[in-house]
PDB file of C-alpha atoms in Angstrom:
ATOM      1  CA  UNK A   1      15.201  19.436 -20.888  1.00 51.00           C
ATOM      2  CA  UNK A   2      15.897  15.813 -21.742  1.00 64.00           C
ATOM      3  CA  UNK A   3      13.656  13.961 -19.285  1.00 68.00           C
ATOM      4  CA  UNK A   4      15.476  10.613 -19.591  1.00 71.00           C
ATOM      5  CA  UNK A   5      18.923  12.179 -19.144  1.00 75.00           C
ATOM      6  CA  UNK A   6      17.726  14.097 -16.118  1.00 93.00           C
ATOM      7  CA  UNK A   7      16.242  10.936 -14.624  1.00 96.00           C
ATOM      8  CA  UNK A   8      19.595   9.241 -15.092  1.00 95.00           C
ATOM      9  CA  UNK A   9      21.448  12.113 -13.399  1.00 97.00           C
ATOM     10  CA  UNK A  10      19.107  12.160 -10.405  1.00 97.00           C
ATOM     11  CA  UNK A  11      19.296   8.401 -10.061  1.00 98.00           C
ATOM     12  CA  UNK A  12      23.090   8.520 -10.287  1.00 98.00           C
ATOM     13  CA  UNK A  13      23.169  10.664  -7.134  1.00 98.00           C
ATOM     14  CA  UNK A  14      21.127   8.019  -5.282  1.00 98.00           C
ATOM     15  CA  UNK A  15      23.346   5.254  -6.646  1.00 98.00           C
ATOM     16  CA  UNK A  16      26.552   7.055  -5.665  1.00 98.00           C
ATOM     17  CA  UNK A  17      25.468   7.779  -2.100  1.00 98.00           C
ATOM     18  CA  UNK A  18      23.988   4.332  -1.519  1.00 98.00           C
ATOM     19  CA  UNK A  19      27.010   2.608  -3.047  1.00 98.00           C
ATOM     20  CA  UNK A  20      29.251   4.531  -0.654  1.00 98.00           C
ATOM     21  CA  UNK A  21      27.048   3.378   2.228  1.00 98.00           C
ATOM     22  CA  UNK A  22      27.184  -0.253   1.063  1.00 98.00           C
ATOM     23  CA  UNK A  23      30.960  -0.216   0.675  1.00 98.00           C
ATOM     24  CA  UNK A  24      31.337   1.302   4.149  1.00 98.00           C
ATOM     25  CA  UNK A  25      28.985  -1.351   5.515  1.00 98.00           C
ATOM     26  CA  UNK A  26      31.313  -4.091   4.234  1.00 98.00           C
ATOM     27  CA  UNK A  27      34.253  -2.267   5.843  1.00 98.00           C
ATOM     28  CA  UNK A  28      32.367  -2.012   9.124  1.00 98.00           C
ATOM     29  CA  UNK A  29      31.611  -5.751   9.039  1.00 98.00           C
ATOM     30  CA  UNK A  30      35.326  -6.432   9.531  1.00 98.00           C
ATOM     31  CA  UNK A  31      36.098  -3.201  11.446  1.00 98.00           C
ATOM     32  CA  UNK A  32      33.102  -2.898  13.795  1.00 98.00           C
ATOM     33  CA  UNK A  33      35.027  -0.591  16.167  1.00 98.00           C
ATOM     34  CA  UNK A  34      35.872   2.053  13.573  1.00 98.00           C
ATOM     35  CA  UNK A  35      34.163   5.242  14.671  1.00 98.00           C
ATOM     36  CA  UNK A  36      35.457   7.076  11.582  1.00 98.00           C
ATOM     37  CA  UNK A  37      33.870   4.557   9.219  1.00 98.00           C
ATOM     38  CA  UNK A  38      30.617   4.629  11.168  1.00 98.00           C
ATOM     39  CA  UNK A  39      30.476   8.424  10.867  1.00 98.00           C
ATOM     40  CA  UNK A  40      31.085   8.254   7.110  1.00 98.00           C
ATOM     41  CA  UNK A  41      28.508   5.467   6.793  1.00 98.00           C
ATOM     42  CA  UNK A  42      25.855   7.578   8.517  1.00 98.00           C
ATOM     43  CA  UNK A  43      26.665  10.570   6.310  1.00 98.00           C
ATOM     44  CA  UNK A  44      26.314   8.450   3.160  1.00 98.00           C
ATOM     45  CA  UNK A  45      23.027   6.994   4.400  1.00 98.00           C
ATOM     46  CA  UNK A  46      21.617  10.463   5.086  1.00 98.00           C
ATOM     47  CA  UNK A  47      22.724  11.715   1.665  1.00 98.00           C
ATOM     48  CA  UNK A  48      21.151   8.675   0.014  1.00 98.00           C
ATOM     49  CA  UNK A  49      17.856   9.275   1.828  1.00 97.00           C
ATOM     50  CA  UNK A  50      17.750  12.894   0.676  1.00 98.00           C
ATOM     51  CA  UNK A  51      18.581  12.079  -2.981  1.00 98.00           C
ATOM     52  CA  UNK A  52      16.091   9.194  -2.918  1.00 96.00           C
ATOM     53  CA  UNK A  53      13.343  11.499  -1.710  1.00 95.00           C
ATOM     54  CA  UNK A  54      14.105  13.995  -4.474  1.00 96.00           C
ATOM     55  CA  UNK A  55      14.178  11.272  -7.133  1.00 96.00           C
ATOM     56  CA  UNK A  56      10.985   9.557  -6.006  1.00 94.00           C
ATOM     57  CA  UNK A  57       9.062  12.845  -5.913  1.00 93.00           C
ATOM     58  CA  UNK A  58       9.597  13.169  -9.670  1.00 93.00           C
ATOM     59  CA  UNK A  59      10.053   9.648 -11.030  1.00 94.00           C
ATOM     60  CA  UNK A  60       8.154   7.355  -8.669  1.00 92.00           C
ATOM     61  CA  UNK A  61       9.034   4.640  -6.164  1.00 94.00           C
ATOM     62  CA  UNK A  62      12.365   2.823  -5.870  1.00 96.00           C
ATOM     63  CA  UNK A  63      10.863   0.304  -3.454  1.00 94.00           C
ATOM     64  CA  UNK A  64       7.312  -1.005  -3.406  1.00 92.00           C
ATOM     65  CA  UNK A  65       6.784  -0.903   0.358  1.00 87.00           C
ATOM     66  CA  UNK A  66       8.600   2.168   1.627  1.00 76.00           C
ATOM     67  CA  UNK A  67       7.712   4.577  -1.136  1.00 69.00           C
ATOM     68  CA  UNK A  68       4.375   6.277  -1.362  1.00 68.00           C
ATOM     69  CA  UNK A  69       2.468   5.561  -4.539  1.00 72.00           C
ATOM     70  CA  UNK A  70      -0.283   7.530  -6.143  1.00 76.00           C
ATOM     71  CA  UNK A  71      -3.118   5.603  -7.794  1.00 82.00           C
ATOM     72  CA  UNK A  72      -2.842   3.829 -10.155  1.00 87.00           C
ATOM     73  CA  UNK A  73      -0.070   1.661  -8.665  1.00 89.00           C
ATOM     74  CA  UNK A  74       3.185   3.341  -9.733  1.00 91.00           C
ATOM     75  CA  UNK A  75       5.577   0.534  -8.825  1.00 92.00           C
ATOM     76  CA  UNK A  76       5.024  -1.273 -12.137  1.00 92.00           C
ATOM     77  CA  UNK A  77       5.909   1.735 -14.289  1.00 92.00           C
ATOM     78  CA  UNK A  78       8.741   1.627 -16.826  1.00 95.00           C
ATOM     79  CA  UNK A  79      11.650   1.948 -16.988  1.00 96.00           C
ATOM     80  CA  UNK A  80      12.835  -1.067 -14.986  1.00 97.00           C
ATOM     81  CA  UNK A  81      16.541  -1.032 -14.117  1.00 98.00           C
ATOM     82  CA  UNK A  82      17.689  -3.271 -16.982  1.00 98.00           C
ATOM     83  CA  UNK A  83      15.917  -1.130 -19.598  1.00 96.00           C
ATOM     84  CA  UNK A  84      18.164   1.047 -21.745  1.00 85.00           C
ATOM     85  CA  UNK A  85      16.660   4.469 -21.044  1.00 68.00           C
TER      86      UNK A  85
ATOM     87  CA  UNK B   1      14.642 -11.975   3.284  1.00 96.00           C
ATOM     88  CA  UNK B   2      15.297  -9.607   0.431  1.00 96.00           C
ATOM     89  CA  UNK B   3      13.337  -6.617  -0.860  1.00 95.00           C
ATOM     90  CA  UNK B   4      13.849  -5.351  -4.374  1.00 97.00           C
ATOM     91  CA  UNK B   5      15.377  -1.917  -5.037  1.00 97.00           C
ATOM     92  CA  UNK B   6      14.266  -0.655  -8.439  1.00 97.00           C
ATOM     93  CA  UNK B   7      17.748   0.483  -9.466  1.00 98.00           C
ATOM     94  CA  UNK B   8      21.122  -0.971 -10.388  1.00 98.00           C
ATOM     95  CA  UNK B   9      24.087  -0.714  -8.036  1.00 98.00           C
ATOM     96  CA  UNK B  10      25.913   1.213 -10.795  1.00 98.00           C
ATOM     97  CA  UNK B  11      24.389   2.850 -13.899  1.00 98.00           C
ATOM     98  CA  UNK B  12      24.456   0.937 -17.215  1.00 98.00           C
ATOM     99  CA  UNK B  13      23.562   2.576 -20.486  1.00 97.00           C
ATOM    100  CA  UNK B  14      24.937   0.718 -23.507  1.00 97.00           C
ATOM    101  CA  UNK B  15      24.012   2.321 -26.796  1.00 95.00           C
ATOM    102  CA  UNK B  16      25.644  -0.028 -29.321  1.00 95.00           C
ATOM    103  CA  UNK B  17      24.558  -3.691 -29.713  1.00 96.00           C
ATOM    104  CA  UNK B  18      27.456  -6.175 -29.769  1.00 97.00           C
ATOM    105  CA  UNK B  19      26.489  -9.873 -29.744  1.00 97.00           C
ATOM    106  CA  UNK B  20      30.120 -10.993 -29.661  1.00 97.00           C
ATOM    107  CA  UNK B  21      30.815  -9.123 -26.401  1.00 98.00           C
ATOM    108  CA  UNK B  22      27.428 -10.248 -25.042  1.00 98.00           C
ATOM    109  CA  UNK B  23      28.470 -13.879 -25.346  1.00 97.00           C
ATOM    110  CA  UNK B  24      31.805 -13.272 -23.639  1.00 98.00           C
ATOM    111  CA  UNK B  25      30.290 -11.247 -20.796  1.00 98.00           C
ATOM    112  CA  UNK B  26      27.551 -13.888 -20.301  1.00 98.00           C
ATOM    113  CA  UNK B  27      30.291 -15.986 -18.673  1.00 98.00           C
ATOM    114  CA  UNK B  28      30.107 -13.674 -15.668  1.00 98.00           C
ATOM    115  CA  UNK B  29      26.380 -14.492 -15.440  1.00 98.00           C
ATOM    116  CA  UNK B  30      26.404 -18.284 -15.725  1.00 98.00           C
ATOM    117  CA  UNK B  31      30.067 -19.276 -15.930  1.00 98.00           C
ATOM    118  CA  UNK B  32      32.256 -20.903 -13.233  1.00 98.00           C
ATOM    119  CA  UNK B  33      33.643 -17.603 -11.907  1.00 98.00           C
ATOM    120  CA  UNK B  34      30.516 -15.565 -12.522  1.00 98.00           C
ATOM    121  CA  UNK B  35      28.143 -13.691 -10.273  1.00 98.00           C
ATOM    122  CA  UNK B  36      25.614 -16.528  -9.972  1.00 98.00           C
ATOM    123  CA  UNK B  37      28.366 -18.747  -8.595  1.00 98.00           C
ATOM    124  CA  UNK B  38      29.527 -15.970  -6.285  1.00 98.00           C
ATOM    125  CA  UNK B  39      26.126 -15.106  -4.839  1.00 98.00           C
ATOM    126  CA  UNK B  40      25.035 -18.714  -4.264  1.00 98.00           C
ATOM    127  CA  UNK B  41      28.460 -19.665  -2.857  1.00 98.00           C
ATOM    128  CA  UNK B  42      28.492 -16.938  -0.195  1.00 98.00           C
ATOM    129  CA  UNK B  43      24.800 -16.998   0.640  1.00 98.00           C
ATOM    130  CA  UNK B  44      24.992 -20.786   1.169  1.00 98.00           C
ATOM    131  CA  UNK B  45      28.272 -20.689   3.107  1.00 98.00           C
ATOM    132  CA  UNK B  46      27.010 -18.069   5.545  1.00 98.00           C
ATOM    133  CA  UNK B  47      25.011 -20.706   7.457  1.00 98.00           C
ATOM    134  CA  UNK B  48      28.314 -22.270   8.540  1.00 96.00           C
ATOM    135  CA  UNK B  49      29.884 -19.041   9.773  1.00 96.00           C
ATOM    136  CA  UNK B  50      30.835 -19.112  13.461  1.00 93.00           C
ATOM    137  CA  UNK B  51      30.661 -15.469  14.545  1.00 94.00           C
ATOM    138  CA  UNK B  52      29.295 -12.011  13.839  1.00 96.00           C
ATOM    139  CA  UNK B  53      32.128 -10.796  11.615  1.00 97.00           C
ATOM    140  CA  UNK B  54      32.061 -13.807   9.306  1.00 97.00           C
ATOM    141  CA  UNK B  55      28.254 -14.045   9.178  1.00 98.00           C
ATOM    142  CA  UNK B  56      27.891 -10.392   8.194  1.00 98.00           C
ATOM    143  CA  UNK B  57      30.695 -10.519   5.616  1.00 98.00           C
ATOM    144  CA  UNK B  58      29.232 -13.565   3.845  1.00 98.00           C
ATOM    145  CA  UNK B  59      25.682 -12.215   4.038  1.00 98.00           C
ATOM    146  CA  UNK B  60      26.527  -8.732   2.789  1.00 98.00           C
ATOM    147  CA  UNK B  61      28.982  -9.684   0.047  1.00 98.00           C
ATOM    148  CA  UNK B  62      26.572 -12.432  -1.105  1.00 98.00           C
ATOM    149  CA  UNK B  63      23.834  -9.827  -1.313  1.00 98.00           C
ATOM    150  CA  UNK B  64      26.032  -7.466  -3.333  1.00 98.00           C
ATOM    151  CA  UNK B  65      26.799 -10.347  -5.716  1.00 98.00           C
ATOM    152  CA  UNK B  66      23.068 -10.653  -6.453  1.00 98.00           C
ATOM    153  CA  UNK B  67      23.118  -7.033  -7.579  1.00 98.00           C
ATOM    154  CA  UNK B  68      26.138  -7.836  -9.766  1.00 98.00           C
ATOM    155  CA  UNK B  69      24.254 -10.756 -11.303  1.00 98.00           C
ATOM    156  CA  UNK B  70      21.549  -8.254 -12.195  1.00 98.00           C
ATOM    157  CA  UNK B  71      24.149  -5.879 -13.667  1.00 98.00           C
ATOM    158  CA  UNK B  72      25.737  -8.567 -15.848  1.00 98.00           C
ATOM    159  CA  UNK B  73      22.286  -9.639 -17.072  1.00 98.00           C
ATOM    160  CA  UNK B  74      21.563  -5.993 -17.855  1.00 98.00           C
ATOM    161  CA  UNK B  75      24.785  -5.627 -19.873  1.00 98.00           C
ATOM    162  CA  UNK B  76      23.986  -8.744 -21.941  1.00 98.00           C
ATOM    163  CA  UNK B  77      20.369  -7.642 -22.405  1.00 98.00           C
ATOM    164  CA  UNK B  78      21.407  -4.184 -23.627  1.00 98.00           C
ATOM    165  CA  UNK B  79      24.127  -5.600 -25.911  1.00 98.00           C
ATOM    166  CA  UNK B  80      21.622  -7.892 -27.654  1.00 97.00           C
ATOM    167  CA  UNK B  81      18.719  -5.483 -28.119  1.00 93.00           C
ATOM    168  CA  UNK B  82      17.496  -4.755 -31.651  1.00 89.00           C
ATOM    169  CA  UNK B  83      19.828  -7.251 -33.328  1.00 94.00           C
ATOM    170  CA  UNK B  84      19.331  -7.940 -37.003  1.00 94.00           C
ATOM    171  CA  UNK B  85      19.655 -11.445 -38.476  1.00 94.00           C
ATOM    172  CA  UNK B  86      22.876 -10.319 -40.096  1.00 96.00           C
ATOM    173  CA  UNK B  87      24.323  -9.068 -36.787  1.00 95.00           C
ATOM    174  CA  UNK B  88      23.384 -12.360 -35.106  1.00 96.00           C
ATOM    175  CA  UNK B  89      25.190 -14.374 -37.772  1.00 96.00           C
ATOM    176  CA  UNK B  90      28.183 -12.052 -38.124  1.00 96.00           C
ATOM    177  CA  UNK B  91      28.578 -11.696 -34.350  1.00 95.00           C
ATOM    178  CA  UNK B  92      28.839 -15.457 -33.756  1.00 96.00           C
ATOM    179  CA  UNK B  93      25.605 -15.345 -31.761  1.00 97.00           C
ATOM    180  CA  UNK B  94      23.576 -17.891 -33.767  1.00 97.00           C
ATOM    181  CA  UNK B  95      24.419 -20.861 -31.501  1.00 96.00           C
ATOM    182  CA  UNK B  96      23.104 -19.014 -28.418  1.00 97.00           C
ATOM    183  CA  UNK B  97      20.231 -17.443 -30.308  1.00 97.00           C
ATOM    184  CA  UNK B  98      18.850 -20.739 -31.605  1.00 97.00           C
ATOM    185  CA  UNK B  99      18.125 -21.990 -28.063  1.00 97.00           C
ATOM    186  CA  UNK B 100      17.449 -18.822 -26.071  1.00 97.00           C
ATOM    187  CA  UNK B 101      16.789 -16.019 -28.556  1.00 97.00           C
ATOM    188  CA  UNK B 102      17.916 -12.822 -26.860  1.00 96.00           C
ATOM    189  CA  UNK B 103      16.700 -14.030 -23.455  1.00 97.00           C
ATOM    190  CA  UNK B 104      19.092 -14.333 -20.524  1.00 98.00           C
ATOM    191  CA  UNK B 105      20.081 -17.921 -19.694  1.00 98.00           C
ATOM    192  CA  UNK B 106      22.964 -18.759 -17.327  1.00 98.00           C
ATOM    193  CA  UNK B 107      25.720 -20.264 -19.464  1.00 98.00           C
ATOM    194  CA  UNK B 108      29.434 -19.610 -19.838  1.00 98.00           C
ATOM    195  CA  UNK B 109      30.906 -18.087 -23.003  1.00 97.00           C
ATOM    196  CA  UNK B 110      31.103 -21.531 -24.617  1.00 97.00           C
ATOM    197  CA  UNK B 111      27.421 -22.242 -23.877  1.00 97.00           C
ATOM    198  CA  UNK B 112      27.870 -24.654 -20.942  1.00 98.00           C
ATOM    199  CA  UNK B 113      24.939 -24.205 -18.521  1.00 98.00           C
ATOM    200  CA  UNK B 114      25.602 -23.086 -14.936  1.00 98.00           C
ATOM    201  CA  UNK B 115      25.859 -25.896 -12.406  1.00 98.00           C
ATOM    202  CA  UNK B 116      26.395 -26.105  -8.649  1.00 98.00           C
ATOM    203  CA  UNK B 117      29.677 -27.936  -9.187  1.00 98.00           C
ATOM    204  CA  UNK B 118      31.184 -24.488  -9.756  1.00 98.00           C
ATOM    205  CA  UNK B 119      30.853 -23.707  -6.048  1.00 98.00           C
ATOM    206  CA  UNK B 120      31.470 -25.324  -2.703  1.00 97.00           C
ATOM    207  CA  UNK B 121      29.904 -24.802   0.683  1.00 98.00           C
ATOM    208  CA  UNK B 122      30.806 -26.878   3.722  1.00 97.00           C
ATOM    209  CA  UNK B 123      30.894 -26.603   7.493  1.00 96.00           C
ATOM    210  CA  UNK B 124      34.601 -25.737   7.638  1.00 95.00           C
ATOM    211  CA  UNK B 125      34.931 -21.954   7.834  1.00 95.00           C
ATOM    212  CA  UNK B 126      38.623 -21.892   6.881  1.00 95.00           C
ATOM    213  CA  UNK B 127      37.941 -23.999   3.782  1.00 96.00           C
ATOM    214  CA  UNK B 128      35.023 -21.761   2.788  1.00 98.00           C
ATOM    215  CA  UNK B 129      36.866 -18.465   3.243  1.00 98.00           C
ATOM    216  CA  UNK B 130      39.971 -19.749   1.462  1.00 97.00           C
ATOM    217  CA  UNK B 131      37.825 -20.812  -1.490  1.00 98.00           C
ATOM    218  CA  UNK B 132      36.303 -17.344  -1.557  1.00 98.00           C
ATOM    219  CA  UNK B 133      39.695 -15.627  -1.750  1.00 98.00           C
ATOM    220  CA  UNK B 134      40.486 -17.698  -4.850  1.00 98.00           C
ATOM    221  CA  UNK B 135      36.997 -17.118  -6.264  1.00 98.00           C
ATOM    222  CA  UNK B 136      37.404 -13.325  -6.073  1.00 98.00           C
ATOM    223  CA  UNK B 137      40.800 -13.492  -7.808  1.00 98.00           C
ATOM    224  CA  UNK B 138      39.397 -15.745 -10.538  1.00 98.00           C
ATOM    225  CA  UNK B 139      36.449 -13.418 -11.104  1.00 98.00           C
ATOM    226  CA  UNK B 140      38.857 -10.449 -11.230  1.00 98.00           C
ATOM    227  CA  UNK B 141      40.919 -12.309 -13.863  1.00 98.00           C
ATOM    228  CA  UNK B 142      37.820 -12.951 -15.990  1.00 98.00           C
ATOM    229  CA  UNK B 143      36.932  -9.248 -15.846  1.00 98.00           C
ATOM    230  CA  UNK B 144      40.530  -8.454 -16.874  1.00 98.00           C
ATOM    231  CA  UNK B 145      40.123 -10.798 -19.855  1.00 98.00           C
ATOM    232  CA  UNK B 146      36.828  -9.129 -20.770  1.00 98.00           C
ATOM    233  CA  UNK B 147      38.523  -5.710 -20.615  1.00 98.00           C
ATOM    234  CA  UNK B 148      41.171  -6.948 -23.070  1.00 98.00           C
ATOM    235  CA  UNK B 149      38.411  -7.921 -25.516  1.00 98.00           C
ATOM    236  CA  UNK B 150      36.169  -4.868 -25.060  1.00 98.00           C
ATOM    237  CA  UNK B 151      36.330  -1.617 -27.024  1.00 97.00           C
ATOM    238  CA  UNK B 152      33.041   0.142 -26.187  1.00 98.00           C
ATOM    239  CA  UNK B 153      33.572   2.759 -23.415  1.00 98.00           C
ATOM    240  CA  UNK B 154      29.995   2.158 -22.160  1.00 98.00           C
ATOM    241  CA  UNK B 155      30.914  -1.496 -21.531  1.00 98.00           C
ATOM    242  CA  UNK B 156      34.439  -0.876 -20.249  1.00 98.00           C
ATOM    243  CA  UNK B 157      33.217   1.568 -17.595  1.00 98.00           C
ATOM    244  CA  UNK B 158      30.816  -0.954 -16.020  1.00 98.00           C
ATOM    245  CA  UNK B 159      33.236  -3.886 -16.246  1.00 98.00           C
ATOM    246  CA  UNK B 160      35.879  -1.778 -14.466  1.00 98.00           C
ATOM    247  CA  UNK B 161      33.438  -1.149 -11.641  1.00 98.00           C
ATOM    248  CA  UNK B 162      32.657  -4.862 -11.316  1.00 98.00           C
ATOM    249  CA  UNK B 163      36.375  -5.720 -11.443  1.00 98.00           C
ATOM    250  CA  UNK B 164      37.098  -3.279  -8.635  1.00 98.00           C
ATOM    251  CA  UNK B 165      34.455  -4.889  -6.429  1.00 98.00           C
ATOM    252  CA  UNK B 166      36.249  -8.256  -6.729  1.00 98.00           C
ATOM    253  CA  UNK B 167      39.352  -6.565  -5.309  1.00 98.00           C
ATOM    254  CA  UNK B 168      37.390  -5.089  -2.383  1.00 98.00           C
ATOM    255  CA  UNK B 169      35.678  -8.414  -1.638  1.00 98.00           C
ATOM    256  CA  UNK B 170      39.052 -10.189  -1.686  1.00 98.00           C
ATOM    257  CA  UNK B 171      40.245  -7.692   0.923  1.00 98.00           C
ATOM    258  CA  UNK B 172      37.186  -8.242   3.163  1.00 98.00           C
ATOM    259  CA  UNK B 173      37.426 -12.049   2.893  1.00 98.00           C
ATOM    260  CA  UNK B 174      41.110 -11.803   3.818  1.00 98.00           C
ATOM    261  CA  UNK B 175      40.211  -9.792   6.906  1.00 98.00           C
ATOM    262  CA  UNK B 176      37.496 -12.292   7.799  1.00 98.00           C
ATOM    263  CA  UNK B 177      39.955 -15.197   7.452  1.00 96.00           C
ATOM    264  CA  UNK B 178      42.554 -13.459   9.636  1.00 95.00           C
ATOM    265  CA  UNK B 179      39.841 -12.680  12.162  1.00 96.00           C
ATOM    266  CA  UNK B 180      38.749 -16.314  12.349  1.00 93.00           C
ATOM    267  CA  UNK B 181      42.272 -17.705  12.659  1.00 91.00           C
ATOM    268  CA  UNK B 182      42.896 -15.222  15.484  1.00 89.00           C
ATOM    269  CA  UNK B 183      39.940 -16.430  17.510  1.00 79.00           C
ATOM    270  CA  UNK B 184      41.919 -17.976  20.334  1.00 53.00           C
ATOM    271  CA  UNK B 185      38.978 -19.427  22.219  1.00 55.00           C
ATOM    272  CA  UNK B 186      37.637 -21.228  19.194  1.00 57.00           C
ATOM    273  CA  UNK B 187      39.436 -24.561  19.621  1.00 60.00           C
ATOM    274  CA  UNK B 188      37.488 -26.181  16.837  1.00 57.00           C
ATOM    275  CA  UNK B 189      39.522 -24.294  14.268  1.00 52.00           C
ATOM    276  CA  UNK B 190      43.006 -25.332  15.420  1.00 49.00           C
TER     277      UNK B 190
END
């Protein structure tokens, strides 16, 4: 299996769920009483957490503080987001 | 404060170098209607926001603009990787290249460096939010212009995403402005 392509696919799931959560957050900023949006927001957040966990288990931390790192320090590992991989 | 997330807001994978498009897209990094202007405009204006709705809108859209700044830098970086001397000359990239190489420096497409005169931030919330409505439309127009010049599907896909976000931000700023003007007990604004 193409390791880089698979990384991209797994990351895309995180990006999709967390983008949905961010967009709903902006909506909630101007519609703080929308129960429907809040429910969708929570669903997106939960999805994002799950996908993030799956991604990090294989490809390492997405944040330095909240992700567990094996030694040596994994946070510095390539690829960084702007790299074409 | 901010903590870094080691991912882009939206995936970018550009396979083909294109210095000509890189120069044009750089305008959304360091040009008047670009993402640097957007992020610094909103994140500075938020200190003048009078209530919870307006503070959160400015804070959260300003934060998203930082991730767009990163995306535009990523596009330019990927479009200028592995360039040959010939490609630099033929792609009209020599005038940028001579000063910055293939590094990322905030300029507009014509090479004018970013400056704070591109933005405004004052204590008047109506003035700030009205500026932001125009800013989102101007940024959307620049992305439309970029789409007219682009032919690589890898580039077009990302630019479409960024263009769409301008539309959503315009909507949220409009709601914030209506919210503020409706605040009946806020005499200061009438």
